[in-house]
Short mmCIF file of C-alpha atoms and ligand atoms in Angstrom, two decimals:
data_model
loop_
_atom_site.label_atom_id
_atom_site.label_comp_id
_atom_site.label_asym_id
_atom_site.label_seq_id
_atom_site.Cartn_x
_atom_site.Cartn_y
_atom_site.Cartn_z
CA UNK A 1 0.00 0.00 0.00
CA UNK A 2 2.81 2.40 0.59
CA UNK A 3 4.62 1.96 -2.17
CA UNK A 4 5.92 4.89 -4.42
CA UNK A 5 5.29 4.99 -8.27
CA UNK A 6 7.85 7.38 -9.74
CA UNK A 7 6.39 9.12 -13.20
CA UNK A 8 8.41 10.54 -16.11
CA UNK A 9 11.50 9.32 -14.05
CA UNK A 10 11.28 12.43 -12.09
CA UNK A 11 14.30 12.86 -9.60
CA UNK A 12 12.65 12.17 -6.41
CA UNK A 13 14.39 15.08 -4.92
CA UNK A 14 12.79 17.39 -7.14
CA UNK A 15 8.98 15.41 -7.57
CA UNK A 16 5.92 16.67 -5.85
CA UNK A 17 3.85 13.43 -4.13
CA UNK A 18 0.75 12.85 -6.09
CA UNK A 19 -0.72 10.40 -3.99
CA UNK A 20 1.65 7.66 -3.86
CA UNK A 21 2.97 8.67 -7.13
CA UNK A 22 6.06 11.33 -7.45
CA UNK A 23 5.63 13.62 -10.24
CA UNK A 24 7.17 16.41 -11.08
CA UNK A 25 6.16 19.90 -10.23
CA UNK A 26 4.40 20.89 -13.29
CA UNK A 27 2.13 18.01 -14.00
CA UNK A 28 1.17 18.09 -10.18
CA UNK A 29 -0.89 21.14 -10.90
CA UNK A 30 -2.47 19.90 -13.61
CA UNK A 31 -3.22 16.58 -12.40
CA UNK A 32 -4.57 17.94 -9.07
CA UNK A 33 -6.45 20.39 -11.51
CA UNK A 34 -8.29 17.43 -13.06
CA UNK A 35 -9.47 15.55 -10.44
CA UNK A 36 -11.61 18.48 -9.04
CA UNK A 37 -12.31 19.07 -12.66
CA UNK A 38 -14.09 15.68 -12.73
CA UNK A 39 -15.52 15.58 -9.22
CA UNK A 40 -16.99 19.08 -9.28
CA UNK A 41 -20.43 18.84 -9.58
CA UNK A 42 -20.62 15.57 -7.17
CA UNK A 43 -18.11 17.18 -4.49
CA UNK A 44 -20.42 18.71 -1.91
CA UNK A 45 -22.91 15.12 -2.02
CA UNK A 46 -19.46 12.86 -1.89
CA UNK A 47 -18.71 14.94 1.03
CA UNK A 48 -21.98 14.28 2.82
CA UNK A 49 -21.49 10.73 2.08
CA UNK A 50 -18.23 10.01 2.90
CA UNK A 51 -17.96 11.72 6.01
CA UNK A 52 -21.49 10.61 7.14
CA UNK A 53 -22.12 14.55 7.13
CA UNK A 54 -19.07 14.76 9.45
CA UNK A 55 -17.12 17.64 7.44
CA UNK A 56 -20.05 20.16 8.28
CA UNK A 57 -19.22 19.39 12.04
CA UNK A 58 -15.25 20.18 11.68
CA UNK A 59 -16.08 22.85 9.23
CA UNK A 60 -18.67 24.53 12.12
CA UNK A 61 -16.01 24.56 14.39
CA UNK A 62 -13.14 26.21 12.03
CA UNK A 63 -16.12 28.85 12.14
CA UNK A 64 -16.09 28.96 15.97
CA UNK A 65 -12.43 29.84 15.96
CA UNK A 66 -12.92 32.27 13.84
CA UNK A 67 -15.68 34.27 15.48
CA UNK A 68 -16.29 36.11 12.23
CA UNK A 69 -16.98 39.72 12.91
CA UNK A 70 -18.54 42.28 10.56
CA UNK A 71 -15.17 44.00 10.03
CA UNK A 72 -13.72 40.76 9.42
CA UNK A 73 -12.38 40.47 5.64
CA UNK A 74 -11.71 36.32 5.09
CA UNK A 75 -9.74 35.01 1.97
CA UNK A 76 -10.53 31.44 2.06
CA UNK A 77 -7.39 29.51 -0.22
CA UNK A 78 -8.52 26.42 -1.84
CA UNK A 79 -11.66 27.09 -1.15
CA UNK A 80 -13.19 24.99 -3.73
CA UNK A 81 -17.62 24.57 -3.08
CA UNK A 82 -17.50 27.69 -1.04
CA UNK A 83 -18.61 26.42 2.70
CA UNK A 84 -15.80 27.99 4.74
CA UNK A 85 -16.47 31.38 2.41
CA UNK A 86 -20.72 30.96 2.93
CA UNK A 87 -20.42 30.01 6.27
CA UNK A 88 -18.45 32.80 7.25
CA UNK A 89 -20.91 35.67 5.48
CA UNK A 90 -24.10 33.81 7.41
CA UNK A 91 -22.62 34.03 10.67
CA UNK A 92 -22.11 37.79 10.19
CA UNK A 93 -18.45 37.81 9.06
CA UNK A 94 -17.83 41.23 6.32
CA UNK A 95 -16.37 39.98 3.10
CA UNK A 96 -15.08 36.41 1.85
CA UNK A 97 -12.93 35.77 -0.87
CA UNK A 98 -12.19 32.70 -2.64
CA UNK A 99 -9.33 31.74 -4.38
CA UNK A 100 -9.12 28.53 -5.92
CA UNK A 101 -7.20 26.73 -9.13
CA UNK A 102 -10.66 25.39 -10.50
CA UNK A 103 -12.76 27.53 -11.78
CA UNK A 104 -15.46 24.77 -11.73
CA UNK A 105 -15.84 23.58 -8.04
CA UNK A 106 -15.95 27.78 -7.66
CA UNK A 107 -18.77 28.10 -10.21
CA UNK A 108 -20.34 24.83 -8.72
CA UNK A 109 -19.99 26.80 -5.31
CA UNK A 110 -21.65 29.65 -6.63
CA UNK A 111 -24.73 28.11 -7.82
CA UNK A 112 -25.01 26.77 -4.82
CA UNK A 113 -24.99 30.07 -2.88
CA UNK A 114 -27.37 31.21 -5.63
CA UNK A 115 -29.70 28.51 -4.39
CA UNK A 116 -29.38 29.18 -0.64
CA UNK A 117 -30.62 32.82 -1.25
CA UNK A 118 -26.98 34.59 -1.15
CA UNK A 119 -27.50 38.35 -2.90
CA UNK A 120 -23.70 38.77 -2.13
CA UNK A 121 -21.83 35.97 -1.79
CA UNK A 122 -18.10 35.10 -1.70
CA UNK A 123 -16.34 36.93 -4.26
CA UNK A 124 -14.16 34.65 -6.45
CA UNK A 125 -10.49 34.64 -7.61
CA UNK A 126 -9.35 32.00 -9.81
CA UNK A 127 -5.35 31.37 -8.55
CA UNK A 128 -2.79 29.19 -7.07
CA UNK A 129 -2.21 29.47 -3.43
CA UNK A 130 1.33 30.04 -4.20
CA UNK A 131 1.17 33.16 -6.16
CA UNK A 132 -2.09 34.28 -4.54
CA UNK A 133 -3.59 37.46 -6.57
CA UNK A 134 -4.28 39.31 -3.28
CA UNK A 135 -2.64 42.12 -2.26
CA UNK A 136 -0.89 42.01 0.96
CA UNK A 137 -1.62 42.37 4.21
CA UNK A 138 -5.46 43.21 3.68
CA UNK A 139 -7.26 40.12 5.24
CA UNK A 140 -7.55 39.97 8.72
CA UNK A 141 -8.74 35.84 8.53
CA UNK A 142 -7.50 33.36 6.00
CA UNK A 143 -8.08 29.95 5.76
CA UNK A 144 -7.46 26.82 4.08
CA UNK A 145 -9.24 23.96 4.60
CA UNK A 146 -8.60 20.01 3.08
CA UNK A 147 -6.70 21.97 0.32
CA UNK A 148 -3.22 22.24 1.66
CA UNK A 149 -2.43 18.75 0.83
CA UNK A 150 -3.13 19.22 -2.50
CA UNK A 151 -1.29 21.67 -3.44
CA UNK A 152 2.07 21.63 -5.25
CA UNK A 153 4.08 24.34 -3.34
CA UNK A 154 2.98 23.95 -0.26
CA UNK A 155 5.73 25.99 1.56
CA UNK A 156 5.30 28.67 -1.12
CA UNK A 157 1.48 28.97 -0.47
CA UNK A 158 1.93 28.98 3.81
CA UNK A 159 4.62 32.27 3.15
CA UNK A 160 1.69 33.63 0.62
CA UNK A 161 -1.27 33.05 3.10
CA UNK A 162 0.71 35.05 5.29
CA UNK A 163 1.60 37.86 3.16
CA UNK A 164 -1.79 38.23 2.57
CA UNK A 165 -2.82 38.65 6.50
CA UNK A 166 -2.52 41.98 8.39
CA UNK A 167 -0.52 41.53 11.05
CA UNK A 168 -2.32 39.88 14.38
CA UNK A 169 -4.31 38.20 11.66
CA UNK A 170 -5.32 34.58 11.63
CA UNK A 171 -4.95 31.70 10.05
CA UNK A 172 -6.27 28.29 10.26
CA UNK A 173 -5.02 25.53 8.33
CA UNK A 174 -7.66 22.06 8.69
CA UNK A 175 -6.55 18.89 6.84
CA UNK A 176 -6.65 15.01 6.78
CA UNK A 177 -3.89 13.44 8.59
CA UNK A 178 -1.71 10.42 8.95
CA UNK A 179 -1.45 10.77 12.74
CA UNK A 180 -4.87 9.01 13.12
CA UNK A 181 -4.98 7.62 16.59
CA UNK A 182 -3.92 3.55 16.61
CA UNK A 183 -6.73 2.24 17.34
CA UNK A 184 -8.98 3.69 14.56
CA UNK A 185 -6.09 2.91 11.98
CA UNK A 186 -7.05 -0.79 10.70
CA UNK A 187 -10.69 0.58 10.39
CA UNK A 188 -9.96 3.74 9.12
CA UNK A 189 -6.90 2.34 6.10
CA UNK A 190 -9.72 -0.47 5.18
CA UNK A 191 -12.35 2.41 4.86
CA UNK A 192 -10.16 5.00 2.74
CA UNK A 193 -8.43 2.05 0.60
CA UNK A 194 -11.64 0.11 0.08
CA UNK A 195 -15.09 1.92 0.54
CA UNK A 196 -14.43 5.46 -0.36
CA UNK A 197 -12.84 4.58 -4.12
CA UNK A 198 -16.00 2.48 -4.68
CA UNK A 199 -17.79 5.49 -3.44
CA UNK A 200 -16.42 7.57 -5.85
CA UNK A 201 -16.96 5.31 -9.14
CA UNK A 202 -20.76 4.87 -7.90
CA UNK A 203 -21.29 8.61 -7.04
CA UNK A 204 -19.20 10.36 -9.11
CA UNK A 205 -17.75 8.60 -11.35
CA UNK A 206 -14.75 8.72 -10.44
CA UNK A 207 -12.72 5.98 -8.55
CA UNK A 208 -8.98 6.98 -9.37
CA UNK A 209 -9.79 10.70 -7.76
CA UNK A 210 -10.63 9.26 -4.31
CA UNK A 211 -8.01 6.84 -4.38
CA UNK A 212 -5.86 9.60 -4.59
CA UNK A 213 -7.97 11.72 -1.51
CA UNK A 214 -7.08 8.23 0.58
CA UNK A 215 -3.25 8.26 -0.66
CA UNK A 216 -2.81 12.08 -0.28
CA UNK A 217 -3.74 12.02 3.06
CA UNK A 218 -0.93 9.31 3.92
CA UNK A 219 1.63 11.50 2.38
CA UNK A 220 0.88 15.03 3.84
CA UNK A 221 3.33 15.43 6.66
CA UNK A 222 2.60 14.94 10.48
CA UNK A 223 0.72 17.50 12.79
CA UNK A 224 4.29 18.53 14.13
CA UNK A 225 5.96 18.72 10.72
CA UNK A 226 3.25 21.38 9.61
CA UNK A 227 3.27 23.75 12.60
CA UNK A 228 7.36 23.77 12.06
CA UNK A 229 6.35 25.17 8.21
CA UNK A 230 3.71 27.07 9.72
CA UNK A 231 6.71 28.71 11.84
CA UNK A 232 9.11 29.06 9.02
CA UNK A 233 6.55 30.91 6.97
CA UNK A 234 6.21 33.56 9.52
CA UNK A 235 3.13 32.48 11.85
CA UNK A 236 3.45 33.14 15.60
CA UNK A 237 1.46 31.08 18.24
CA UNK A 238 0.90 27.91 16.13
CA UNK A 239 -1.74 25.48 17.94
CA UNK A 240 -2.60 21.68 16.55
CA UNK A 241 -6.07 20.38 17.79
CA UNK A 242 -6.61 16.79 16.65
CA UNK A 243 -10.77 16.48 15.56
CA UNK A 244 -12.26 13.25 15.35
CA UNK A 245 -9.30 10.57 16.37
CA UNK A 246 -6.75 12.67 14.75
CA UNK A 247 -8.89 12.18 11.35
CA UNK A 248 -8.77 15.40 11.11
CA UNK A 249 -6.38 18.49 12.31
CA UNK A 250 -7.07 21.78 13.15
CA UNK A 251 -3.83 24.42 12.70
CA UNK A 252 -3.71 27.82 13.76
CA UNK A 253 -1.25 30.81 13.54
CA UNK A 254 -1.08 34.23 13.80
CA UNK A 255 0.78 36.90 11.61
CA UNK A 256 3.17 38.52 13.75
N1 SAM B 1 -12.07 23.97 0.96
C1 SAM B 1 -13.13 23.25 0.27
C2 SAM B 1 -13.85 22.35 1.24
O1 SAM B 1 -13.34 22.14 2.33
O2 SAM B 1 -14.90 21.84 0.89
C3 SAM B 1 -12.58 22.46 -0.93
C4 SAM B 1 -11.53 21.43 -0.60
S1 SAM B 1 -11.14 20.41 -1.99
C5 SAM B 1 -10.74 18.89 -1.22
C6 SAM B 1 -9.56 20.99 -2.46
C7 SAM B 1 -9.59 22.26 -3.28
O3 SAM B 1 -8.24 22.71 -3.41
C8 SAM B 1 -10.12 22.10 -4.70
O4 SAM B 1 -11.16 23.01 -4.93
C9 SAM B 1 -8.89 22.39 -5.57
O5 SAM B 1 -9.22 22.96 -6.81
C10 SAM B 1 -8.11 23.32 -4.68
N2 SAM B 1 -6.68 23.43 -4.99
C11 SAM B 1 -5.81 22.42 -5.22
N3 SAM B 1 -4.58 22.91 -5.45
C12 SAM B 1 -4.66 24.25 -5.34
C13 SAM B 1 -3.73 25.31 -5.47
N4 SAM B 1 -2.45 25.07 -5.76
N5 SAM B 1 -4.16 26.57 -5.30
C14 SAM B 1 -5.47 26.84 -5.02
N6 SAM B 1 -6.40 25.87 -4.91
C15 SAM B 1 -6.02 24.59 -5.06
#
């Protein structure tokens, strides 16, 4: 299961992990870019379903942290179907901005605000989180959430997300991780290897793209390895919570 497929003969020094596949650096992006391509329209109902509704529970208490405040700008990275971005604006936060490599989990996002009865909703920026097209230091909140993991610079987009925060602004990271408490492990590998690719070829059509959400997930680095990036990109007061067995992980940081 943990074996590494290495693609084009990349140098492993210089691949990016696709999964369990290294590839290199420019087809990451692309091939990370096709997956929500093809899962777009099915993203928000595979979500439901594979978490058991579970993601609305993690996502509710990302909002908590945040205690979004009318003079509270957000810039939600990765930000795909819009809930962080929504969520924020109906608990009374000022302006949310998402910025996200696919245009079509944004547009599939905006429909979807269209249907809940948004008049303004998030406003939308089509860009990688490593060259964000925001200017800096005018959020006061930014926030990435299950998108870290797939993207291909991922020390580049940390030292953008904080660029992009005033200082004393925050930032909260929340991602699938390895460190899943022992116990859960057995039951939790024979769910992601087994019942979420069949899943995804029933629901959307898709096996291969949540095979790779399960193999991603074992690759992104530990709770410990993140908040040292975190650090190194220029956050102050970096916190882990584990959610959920250590399923899930909630990081936060402050511009200093
Ligand atoms: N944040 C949303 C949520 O929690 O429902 C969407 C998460 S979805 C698993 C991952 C998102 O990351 C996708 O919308 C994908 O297009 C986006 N993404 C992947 N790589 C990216 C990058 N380099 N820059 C910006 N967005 C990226």
């Amino acid at each position: 299961m943990e074996s590494r497929e290495n693609i084009g003969g990349v140098n492993p020094e210089d691949g990016v992990d696709f999964g369990f596949r290294r590839v290199d650096q420019t087809m990451h992006t692309s091939m990370v870019r096709n997956v929500f391509d093809s899962v777009a329209r099915r993203y928000d109902l595979m979500n439901d379903l594979m978490s058991g509704g579970l993601h609305r529970m993690w996502k509710a208490a990302l909002l908590d942290r945040l205690a979004p405040r009318a003079a509270q700008t957000l810039l939600d990275v990765a930000g795909g179907t819009g809930d962080i971005a929504t969520g924020f604006l109906s608990r009374g936060g000022g302006a949310a901005i998402i910025c996200d490599i696919n245009e079509q989990m944004m547009l599939a996002g905006r429909d979807k605000s269209i249907d809940r009865g948004f008049v303004v909703g998030p406003r939308l920026a089509c860009g990688d989180a490593a060259g964000l097209p925001v200017a800096s230091a005018s959020v006061d909140s930014c926030t990435i959430v299950f998108g870290l993991r797939n993207v291909t610079r991922r020390t580049d987009a940390l030292a953008e997300m904080c660029r992009t925060l005033r200082p004393g602004g925050h930032f909260i990271c929340m991602e699938f991780s390895p460190a899943v408490m022992p116990l859960l492990k057995p039951l939790y590998d024979t769910y992601s290897f087994r019942v979420l690719p069949w899943l995804g070829a029933r629901v959307a059509n898709d096996r291969e793209a949540y095979e790779y959400l399960a193999e991603s997930i074992r690759t992104f680095p530990d709770p410990p390895v993140l908040s040292a990036e975190m650090q190194e990109a220029g956050f102050g007061n970096v916190s882990e919570t584990p959610m959920s067995g250590g399923i899930v992980w909630l990081h936060s940081g402050w511009r200093v």
